[in-house]
Amino acid sequence: MEPTPRILFPPEVRRYVYERDNFTCVACGKTHQQARLTIDHIIPVSKGGSNDLSNLQTLCFTCNRLKSNHADPRFRRRYSD
């Protein structure tokens, strides 16, 4: 099975995910005013995760680095396949 390729998220996708998550880190609750926010794959690409919206979440830079490429059970996809 081919791994999912890494892609740069278009600005519209980034904006959608940030708005959906209320410009707040889903792990620690920091807002865009308190921390630098990033888009993260819930199931990492390196572990077979996809680039679809249901597998994306907003994390602050710190939480994203702590999560790294691990499938953390606190983070769940928003929709089932």
mmCIF file of C-alpha atoms in Angstrom, residues 25-76:
data_model
loop_
_atom_site.group_PDB
_atom_site.id
_atom_site.type_symbol
_atom_site.label_atom_id
_atom_site.label_comp_id
_atom_site.label_asym_id
_atom_site.label_seq_id
_atom_site.Cartn_x
_atom_site.Cartn_y
_atom_site.Cartn_z
ATOM 1 C CA CYS A 25 -6.144 24.046 20.048
ATOM 2 C CA VAL A 26 -8.268 20.925 20.513
ATOM 3 C CA ALA A 27 -5.710 19.480 22.939
ATOM 4 C CA CYS A 28 -4.993 22.290 25.404
ATOM 5 C CA GLY A 29 -7.603 24.922 24.579
ATOM 6 C CA LYS A 30 -5.230 27.767 23.731
ATOM 7 C CA THR A 31 -6.638 30.235 21.235
ATOM 8 C CA HIS A 32 -4.965 31.866 18.249
ATOM 9 C CA GLN A 33 -4.363 34.868 20.509
ATOM 10 C CA GLN A 34 -2.410 32.756 23.005
ATOM 11 C CA ALA A 35 -0.392 30.455 20.743
ATOM 12 C CA ARG A 36 0.634 29.771 17.167
ATOM 13 C CA LEU A 37 -1.879 27.327 15.703
ATOM 14 C CA THR A 38 -1.120 24.554 13.216
ATOM 15 C CA ILE A 39 -3.092 21.992 11.233
ATOM 16 C CA ASP A 40 -2.401 18.417 12.340
ATOM 17 C CA HIS A 41 -3.312 14.971 11.035
ATOM 18 C CA ILE A 42 -5.181 13.072 13.765
ATOM 19 C CA ILE A 43 -3.969 9.780 12.331
ATOM 20 C CA PRO A 44 -0.460 10.641 11.117
ATOM 21 C CA VAL A 45 0.309 10.353 7.415
ATOM 22 C CA SER A 46 3.261 8.134 8.357
ATOM 23 C CA LYS A 47 0.776 5.731 9.994
ATOM 24 C CA GLY A 48 -1.600 5.654 7.018
ATOM 25 C CA GLY A 49 -3.701 8.725 7.844
ATOM 26 C CA SER A 50 -5.420 10.589 5.046
ATOM 27 C CA ASN A 51 -5.572 14.242 4.066
ATOM 28 C CA ASP A 52 -9.372 14.451 4.279
ATOM 29 C CA LEU A 53 -11.038 17.023 6.528
ATOM 30 C CA SER A 54 -12.185 14.405 9.031
ATOM 31 C CA ASN A 55 -8.545 13.612 9.797
ATOM 32 C CA LEU A 56 -7.444 17.207 10.377
ATOM 33 C CA GLN A 57 -7.506 19.177 13.602
ATOM 34 C CA THR A 58 -6.206 22.415 15.034
ATOM 35 C CA LEU A 59 -3.301 22.097 17.470
ATOM 36 C CA CYS A 60 -1.034 24.742 18.896
ATOM 37 C CA PHE A 61 2.607 24.463 17.911
ATOM 38 C CA THR A 62 3.553 22.960 21.303
ATOM 39 C CA CYS A 63 0.844 20.270 21.307
ATOM 40 C CA ASN A 64 1.624 19.400 17.696
ATOM 41 C CA ARG A 65 5.289 18.854 18.542
ATOM 42 C CA LEU A 66 4.398 16.752 21.592
ATOM 43 C CA LYS A 67 2.038 14.579 19.552
ATOM 44 C CA SER A 68 4.632 14.187 16.796
ATOM 45 C CA ASN A 69 3.745 11.237 14.549
ATOM 46 C CA HIS A 70 1.944 9.245 17.227
ATOM 47 C CA ALA A 71 -1.700 8.236 17.185
ATOM 48 C CA ASP A 72 -2.732 9.790 20.488
ATOM 49 C CA PRO A 73 -6.021 8.288 21.776
ATOM 50 C CA ARG A 74 -7.179 11.751 22.944
ATOM 51 C CA PHE A 75 -7.485 12.793 19.304
ATOM 52 C CA ARG A 76 -10.254 11.151 17.347
#
